[in-house]
Short mmCIF file of C-alpha atoms in Angstrom, two decimals:
data_model
loop_
_atom_site.label_atom_id
_atom_site.label_comp_id
_atom_site.label_asym_id
_atom_site.label_seq_id
_atom_site.Cartn_x
_atom_site.Cartn_y
_atom_site.Cartn_z
CA UNK A 1 -3.33 32.54 -14.51
CA UNK A 2 -4.58 34.81 -11.74
CA UNK A 3 -6.14 34.54 -8.31
CA UNK A 4 -8.29 37.65 -8.51
CA UNK A 5 -5.97 39.50 -6.12
CA UNK A 6 -4.23 42.82 -6.81
CA UNK A 7 -0.78 42.60 -8.31
CA UNK A 8 1.78 41.76 -5.65
CA UNK A 9 5.33 43.09 -5.40
CA UNK A 10 7.91 41.07 -7.31
CA UNK A 11 9.34 38.12 -5.35
CA UNK A 12 12.78 38.32 -3.78
CA UNK A 13 14.81 35.36 -4.98
CA UNK A 14 17.95 33.99 -3.43
CA UNK A 15 20.10 31.25 -4.95
CA UNK A 16 22.06 29.05 -2.58
CA UNK A 17 24.29 26.05 -3.17
CA UNK A 18 23.32 22.49 -2.31
CA UNK A 19 25.75 22.59 0.64
CA UNK A 20 24.14 25.77 1.96
CA UNK A 21 20.71 24.21 1.62
CA UNK A 22 21.78 21.03 3.46
CA UNK A 23 23.30 23.10 6.29
CA UNK A 24 20.09 25.14 6.50
CA UNK A 25 17.89 22.04 6.29
CA UNK A 26 19.78 20.18 9.03
CA UNK A 27 20.07 23.31 11.16
CA UNK A 28 16.28 23.86 11.01
CA UNK A 29 14.90 20.30 11.25
CA UNK A 30 11.34 21.49 11.93
CA UNK A 31 10.82 22.47 8.30
CA UNK A 32 8.12 20.18 6.77
CA UNK A 33 9.64 20.07 3.29
CA UNK A 34 8.89 16.48 2.33
CA UNK A 35 11.10 13.85 0.63
CA UNK A 36 11.60 15.73 -2.64
CA UNK A 37 13.56 18.42 -0.78
CA UNK A 38 15.10 16.23 1.89
CA UNK A 39 18.66 16.66 0.65
CA UNK A 40 21.64 15.56 2.71
CA UNK A 41 25.41 15.44 2.52
CA UNK A 42 26.95 13.26 -0.17
CA UNK A 43 26.96 9.61 1.02
CA UNK A 44 30.39 8.46 2.11
CA UNK A 45 31.69 11.98 2.64
CA UNK A 46 34.54 11.90 5.16
CA UNK A 47 33.81 13.51 8.53
CA UNK A 48 36.60 16.08 8.06
CA UNK A 49 35.27 17.04 4.61
CA UNK A 50 31.75 17.39 6.01
CA UNK A 51 32.97 19.71 8.77
CA UNK A 52 34.84 21.88 6.25
CA UNK A 53 31.90 22.05 3.84
CA UNK A 54 29.49 22.83 6.69
CA UNK A 55 31.62 25.74 7.94
CA UNK A 56 31.96 27.11 4.40
CA UNK A 57 28.18 26.77 3.85
CA UNK A 58 27.34 28.65 7.04
CA UNK A 59 29.81 31.39 6.12
CA UNK A 60 28.05 31.80 2.77
CA UNK A 61 24.63 31.81 4.49
CA UNK A 62 25.92 34.72 6.57
CA UNK A 63 26.97 36.57 3.42
CA UNK A 64 23.54 35.86 1.94
CA UNK A 65 21.88 37.60 4.88
CA UNK A 66 20.07 34.54 6.26
CA UNK A 67 22.35 33.78 9.24
CA UNK A 68 23.71 36.41 11.63
CA UNK A 69 27.27 36.76 12.87
CA UNK A 70 26.34 35.38 16.30
CA UNK A 71 28.12 32.27 17.53
CA UNK A 72 26.66 29.01 16.24
CA UNK A 73 26.18 26.01 18.53
CA UNK A 74 26.58 22.46 17.21
CA UNK A 75 24.78 19.32 18.33
CA UNK A 76 26.26 15.87 18.97
CA UNK A 77 25.95 14.98 15.29
CA UNK A 78 27.94 18.06 14.34
CA UNK A 79 25.01 19.94 12.81
CA UNK A 80 24.59 23.64 13.42
CA UNK A 81 21.61 24.87 15.48
CA UNK A 82 20.51 27.78 13.29
CA UNK A 83 17.18 28.56 14.95
CA UNK A 84 18.67 31.16 17.27
CA UNK A 85 21.10 32.83 14.88
CA UNK A 86 18.87 33.70 11.93
CA UNK A 87 18.69 37.27 10.74
CA UNK A 88 15.32 39.03 10.50
CA UNK A 89 15.20 37.96 6.86
CA UNK A 90 16.01 34.35 7.69
CA UNK A 91 13.57 34.29 10.62
CA UNK A 92 10.77 35.59 8.41
CA UNK A 93 11.42 32.81 5.90
CA UNK A 94 11.60 30.18 8.64
CA UNK A 95 8.45 31.33 10.48
CA UNK A 96 6.35 30.78 7.36
CA UNK A 97 8.02 27.55 6.22
CA UNK A 98 7.90 25.91 9.68
CA UNK A 99 4.20 26.56 10.35
CA UNK A 100 2.37 27.21 7.05
CA UNK A 101 -1.36 27.67 6.54
CA UNK A 102 -1.08 26.51 2.93
CA UNK A 103 1.49 24.35 1.17
CA UNK A 104 1.80 23.79 -2.57
CA UNK A 105 4.01 21.18 -4.21
CA UNK A 106 4.53 21.02 -7.96
CA UNK A 107 6.74 18.53 -9.81
CA UNK A 108 7.25 18.75 -13.57
CA UNK A 109 9.37 16.22 -15.42
CA UNK A 110 10.37 14.84 -18.76
CA UNK A 111 12.90 12.19 -19.75
CA UNK A 112 15.84 14.54 -19.23
CA UNK A 113 14.97 16.73 -16.23
CA UNK A 114 12.87 17.05 -13.08
CA UNK A 115 11.89 20.36 -11.48
CA UNK A 116 10.33 20.42 -8.02
CA UNK A 117 8.85 23.39 -6.20
CA UNK A 118 7.58 23.66 -2.63
CA UNK A 119 5.74 26.78 -1.43
CA UNK A 120 4.31 27.74 1.95
CA UNK A 121 1.88 30.56 2.75
CA UNK A 122 1.04 32.08 6.11
CA UNK A 123 -1.04 35.23 6.15
CA UNK A 124 0.27 37.70 3.55
CA UNK A 125 3.70 36.05 3.26
CA UNK A 126 4.91 33.30 0.94
CA UNK A 127 8.19 31.39 0.91
CA UNK A 128 9.35 28.78 -1.54
CA UNK A 129 12.08 26.42 -2.64
CA UNK A 130 12.81 25.13 -6.13
CA UNK A 131 15.32 22.45 -7.05
CA UNK A 132 16.11 20.96 -10.43
CA UNK A 133 17.76 17.71 -11.48
CA UNK A 134 18.87 16.48 -14.86
CA UNK A 135 18.77 12.84 -15.89
CA UNK A 136 22.02 11.47 -17.25
CA UNK A 137 23.34 8.02 -18.12
CA UNK A 138 26.07 6.91 -15.75
CA UNK A 139 28.13 3.71 -15.35
CA UNK A 140 26.86 1.27 -12.74
CA UNK A 141 28.09 -2.15 -11.64
CA UNK A 142 30.31 -4.02 -14.04
CA UNK A 143 32.03 -2.85 -17.21
CA UNK A 144 29.68 -1.54 -19.88
CA UNK A 145 26.66 -1.34 -17.54
CA UNK A 146 24.84 1.99 -17.38
CA UNK A 147 21.62 3.36 -15.87
CA UNK A 148 19.81 6.73 -15.77
CA UNK A 149 20.63 8.76 -12.66
CA UNK A 150 19.37 12.12 -11.40
CA UNK A 151 22.01 14.80 -10.91
CA UNK A 152 21.05 17.83 -8.82
CA UNK A 153 21.74 21.18 -10.39
CA UNK A 154 22.89 24.08 -8.30
CA UNK A 155 21.72 26.39 -7.03
CA UNK A 156 18.58 25.75 -4.98
CA UNK A 157 16.31 28.79 -5.39
CA UNK A 158 14.69 30.32 -2.30
CA UNK A 159 11.83 32.79 -2.60
CA UNK A 160 10.32 35.31 -0.23
CA UNK A 161 7.24 37.02 -1.60
CA UNK A 162 3.76 38.37 -1.07
CA UNK A 163 1.17 35.57 -1.08
CA UNK A 164 -0.42 37.16 -4.12
CA UNK A 165 2.50 35.81 -6.17
CA UNK A 166 1.65 32.18 -5.41
CA UNK A 167 -0.29 31.44 -8.60
CA UNK A 168 2.41 32.99 -10.77
CA UNK A 169 5.21 31.06 -9.07
CA UNK A 170 3.33 27.76 -9.41
CA UNK A 171 2.69 28.47 -13.07
CA UNK A 172 6.40 29.18 -13.64
CA UNK A 173 7.36 25.65 -12.69
CA UNK A 174 5.75 23.32 -15.15
CA UNK A 175 6.75 24.95 -18.45
CA UNK A 176 10.32 25.16 -17.13
CA UNK A 177 10.78 21.50 -18.04
CA UNK A 178 10.16 21.21 -21.79
CA UNK A 179 7.10 18.94 -21.63
CA UNK A 180 4.37 21.41 -22.55
CA UNK A 181 3.97 20.29 -26.15
CA UNK A 182 1.17 18.47 -27.94
CA UNK A 183 3.38 17.39 -30.84
CA UNK A 184 5.20 14.11 -31.21
CA UNK A 185 8.87 14.36 -30.14
CA UNK A 186 10.95 15.73 -32.99
CA UNK A 187 7.92 16.56 -35.12
CA UNK A 188 7.26 19.93 -36.70
CA UNK A 189 4.37 21.35 -34.60
CA UNK A 190 2.95 23.06 -37.71
CA UNK A 191 2.54 19.67 -39.41
CA UNK A 192 0.98 17.75 -36.51
CA UNK A 193 -2.63 16.77 -37.16
CA UNK A 194 -4.95 18.10 -34.49
CA UNK A 195 -7.89 15.87 -33.52
CA UNK A 196 -11.29 16.98 -34.71
CA UNK A 197 -12.75 16.68 -31.20
CA UNK A 198 -11.63 15.98 -27.65
CA UNK A 199 -11.43 12.21 -27.03
CA UNK A 200 -14.03 10.85 -24.62
CA UNK A 201 -12.75 10.02 -21.12
CA UNK A 202 -12.53 6.43 -19.90
CA UNK A 203 -12.90 4.95 -16.42
CA UNK A 204 -11.19 1.70 -15.52
CA UNK A 205 -10.41 -0.18 -12.30
CA UNK A 206 -7.22 1.20 -10.77
CA UNK A 207 -5.19 -2.02 -10.88
CA UNK A 208 -6.36 -2.77 -14.42
CA UNK A 209 -5.53 0.79 -15.46
CA UNK A 210 -1.99 0.61 -14.06
CA UNK A 211 -1.46 -2.75 -15.74
CA UNK A 212 -2.86 -1.40 -19.00
CA UNK A 213 -0.55 1.64 -19.04
CA UNK A 214 2.47 -0.54 -18.24
CA UNK A 215 1.47 -2.96 -20.98
CA UNK A 216 1.19 -0.10 -23.46
CA UNK A 217 4.67 1.09 -22.49
CA UNK A 218 6.22 -2.37 -22.81
CA UNK A 219 4.21 -3.64 -25.77
CA UNK A 220 2.55 -6.49 -23.82
CA UNK A 221 -0.37 -7.15 -26.17
CA UNK A 222 -1.76 -10.01 -24.05
CA UNK A 223 -2.40 -7.76 -21.04
CA UNK A 224 -3.78 -5.01 -23.29
CA UNK A 225 -6.28 -7.44 -24.80
CA UNK A 226 -7.20 -8.86 -21.39
CA UNK A 227 -7.92 -5.47 -19.84
CA UNK A 228 -9.88 -4.35 -22.89
CA UNK A 229 -12.05 -7.47 -22.69
CA UNK A 230 -12.61 -7.07 -18.95
CA UNK A 231 -13.51 -3.39 -19.36
CA UNK A 232 -15.91 -4.20 -22.19
CA UNK A 233 -14.05 -2.07 -24.76
CA UNK A 234 -14.72 -3.22 -28.30
CA UNK A 235 -12.18 -0.77 -29.70
CA UNK A 236 -9.05 0.90 -28.37
CA UNK A 237 -10.05 4.07 -26.43
CA UNK A 238 -8.93 7.13 -28.37
CA UNK A 239 -7.98 8.97 -25.16
CA UNK A 240 -5.29 6.34 -24.50
CA UNK A 241 -3.64 6.68 -27.89
CA UNK A 242 -0.30 8.42 -27.73
CA UNK A 243 0.67 6.55 -24.56
CA UNK A 244 2.03 3.57 -26.47
CA UNK A 245 5.72 3.26 -25.69
CA UNK A 246 5.33 5.14 -22.42
CA UNK A 247 4.89 8.79 -21.50
CA UNK A 248 7.38 11.56 -22.26
CA UNK A 249 6.61 13.90 -19.39
CA UNK A 250 4.33 14.68 -16.50
CA UNK A 251 3.08 17.12 -13.92
CA UNK A 252 1.95 16.55 -10.32
CA UNK A 253 0.27 19.09 -8.07
CA UNK A 254 -0.65 18.91 -4.38
CA UNK A 255 -2.26 21.86 -2.60
CA UNK A 256 -3.01 21.54 1.12
CA UNK A 257 -4.91 24.12 3.16
CA UNK A 258 -4.46 24.02 6.94
CA UNK A 259 -1.91 21.15 6.86
CA UNK A 260 -1.92 18.99 9.95
CA UNK A 261 -5.40 20.13 11.00
CA UNK A 262 -8.81 20.05 9.33
CA UNK A 263 -7.01 20.11 6.01
CA UNK A 264 -8.39 20.47 2.53
CA UNK A 265 -6.34 18.76 -0.16
CA UNK A 266 -6.37 19.25 -3.93
CA UNK A 267 -4.27 17.04 -6.19
CA UNK A 268 -3.71 16.81 -9.91
CA UNK A 269 -1.77 14.31 -12.00
CA UNK A 270 -1.10 14.66 -15.71
CA UNK A 271 1.07 12.73 -18.16
CA UNK A 272 2.19 13.71 -21.64
CA UNK A 273 2.06 11.26 -24.52
CA UNK A 274 2.74 11.79 -28.19
CA UNK A 275 -0.83 13.01 -28.69
CA UNK A 276 -0.98 15.49 -25.84
CA UNK A 277 -1.73 15.72 -22.15
CA UNK A 278 -3.85 13.21 -20.25
CA UNK A 279 -5.21 13.68 -16.75
CA UNK A 280 -5.28 10.78 -14.27
CA UNK A 281 -7.93 11.11 -11.56
CA UNK A 282 -7.93 8.33 -8.98
CA UNK A 283 -11.22 7.62 -7.21
CA UNK A 284 -10.80 5.76 -3.92
CA UNK A 285 -13.83 4.47 -1.95
CA UNK A 286 -14.23 5.83 1.57
CA UNK A 287 -14.85 2.34 2.94
CA UNK A 288 -14.21 -1.20 1.78
CA UNK A 289 -17.16 -3.53 2.46
CA UNK A 290 -16.55 -7.21 3.11
CA UNK A 291 -17.50 -9.96 0.76
CA UNK A 292 -16.02 -11.97 -2.02
CA UNK A 293 -13.56 -10.38 -4.42
CA UNK A 294 -14.06 -10.65 -8.14
CA UNK A 295 -11.94 -12.87 -10.34
CA UNK A 296 -8.32 -11.85 -10.53
CA UNK A 297 -6.89 -11.38 -14.02
CA UNK A 298 -3.47 -12.84 -14.76
CA UNK A 299 -1.61 -9.55 -14.36
CA UNK A 300 -2.60 -9.28 -10.67
CA UNK A 301 -0.36 -10.85 -8.07
CA UNK A 302 -1.30 -11.97 -4.56
CA UNK A 303 1.09 -10.70 -1.90
CA UNK A 304 -0.17 -12.45 1.25
CA UNK A 305 -3.21 -12.48 3.52
CA UNK A 306 -2.00 -9.51 5.59
CA UNK A 307 -2.59 -7.29 2.54
CA UNK A 308 -6.24 -8.30 1.98
CA UNK A 309 -7.65 -4.89 2.90
CA UNK A 310 -5.11 -3.08 0.73
CA UNK A 311 -5.97 -5.33 -2.20
CA UNK A 312 -9.69 -4.76 -1.62
CA UNK A 313 -9.17 -1.00 -1.58
CA UNK A 314 -7.20 -1.14 -4.84
CA UNK A 315 -9.81 -3.52 -6.29
CA UNK A 316 -12.62 -1.04 -5.74
CA UNK A 317 -10.72 2.09 -6.75
CA UNK A 318 -10.89 3.53 -10.24
CA UNK A 319 -8.85 5.82 -12.45
CA UNK A 320 -10.43 8.27 -14.89
CA UNK A 321 -8.33 9.27 -17.90
CA UNK A 322 -9.22 12.53 -19.64
CA UNK A 323 -7.72 14.61 -22.44
CA UNK A 324 -6.25 17.99 -21.49
CA UNK A 325 -4.56 20.99 -23.02
CA UNK A 326 -2.05 23.32 -21.35
CA UNK A 327 -4.93 25.79 -20.92
CA UNK A 328 -7.10 23.36 -18.95
CA UNK A 329 -4.14 22.37 -16.78
CA UNK A 330 -3.43 26.03 -16.04
CA UNK A 331 -7.09 26.45 -15.08
CA UNK A 332 -6.85 23.55 -12.61
CA UNK A 333 -3.70 25.04 -11.10
CA UNK A 334 -5.44 28.40 -10.74
CA UNK A 335 -8.51 26.91 -9.07
CA UNK A 336 -6.47 24.88 -6.59
CA UNK A 337 -4.28 27.83 -5.64
CA UNK A 338 -7.23 30.24 -5.41
CA UNK A 339 -9.16 27.92 -3.08
CA UNK A 340 -6.07 27.45 -0.94
CA UNK A 341 -5.57 31.20 -0.55
CA UNK A 342 -9.25 31.61 0.33
CA UNK A 343 -9.06 28.84 2.93
CA UNK A 344 -5.79 29.77 4.59
CA UNK A 345 -5.99 30.24 8.30
CA UNK A 346 -9.73 29.42 8.40
#
């Protein structure tokens, strides 16, 4: 996957602990990192433990070359003000991350792990953050009760690079979680039957589509039959096969040029079933005209008159499901990143 730019120098990568990242994040609150990277101290951590861990984290940030040896001031909440004590290296990273011309977010996941990357570009410079979590079963509530929980892995990876590396760094993320397979879980890929042709796409009302996918995952045949009848399908759409029992992985992409201004946004959403990748493209109308709403199927639920406009918007939105391969997903990533680089600063 390339952007048509000359080869850029290799990125400089720095691995920091979760404590170091939290100290950096709280010491530079202007960073627009979003909820996926909005880490904080462990809930319930005693004030004395937080102070000790914060001092240790800042000491390690100094050794990493991000924070200088100058005195650090602390606010009323006890957080360090790091804006004035960054080294040239740290200031370069911060200047791009705090006021980017392009941002790219990629999340890849399967049933055992989640990997999230956030990248910012300003002029010729790129900075990025990558965090990874694993999903484990942990005890909750009473005896014998368990639930899946996400456990953050250390370290958080920081990147400083030439903007020409953006496409490569984005591409690195999604195969890192083992979801890029078109075979059924546990099957021998050499023995999996490949379809003779690409399944035709289908378009369905958004609410019906969400209900249909949930019904496939839970085995609710009544809702499946109802949506099929309402959509006018006389046979089960081939493109939806492989999603029975739920999906096994996914990939989400958001590219924003000129964030906060006259921005241009590109998004992509893909899920992986046992018969390969499927793209989900949501089409939302620009305006919702008045008038009567169509009959509500049983799987819809009214939530109150104050939500009429939201329900109308969902009613008139659609989702298009298409078959994909890793190659076509890579192409979409490349196009989104290329357009973002072309648009930056315009």
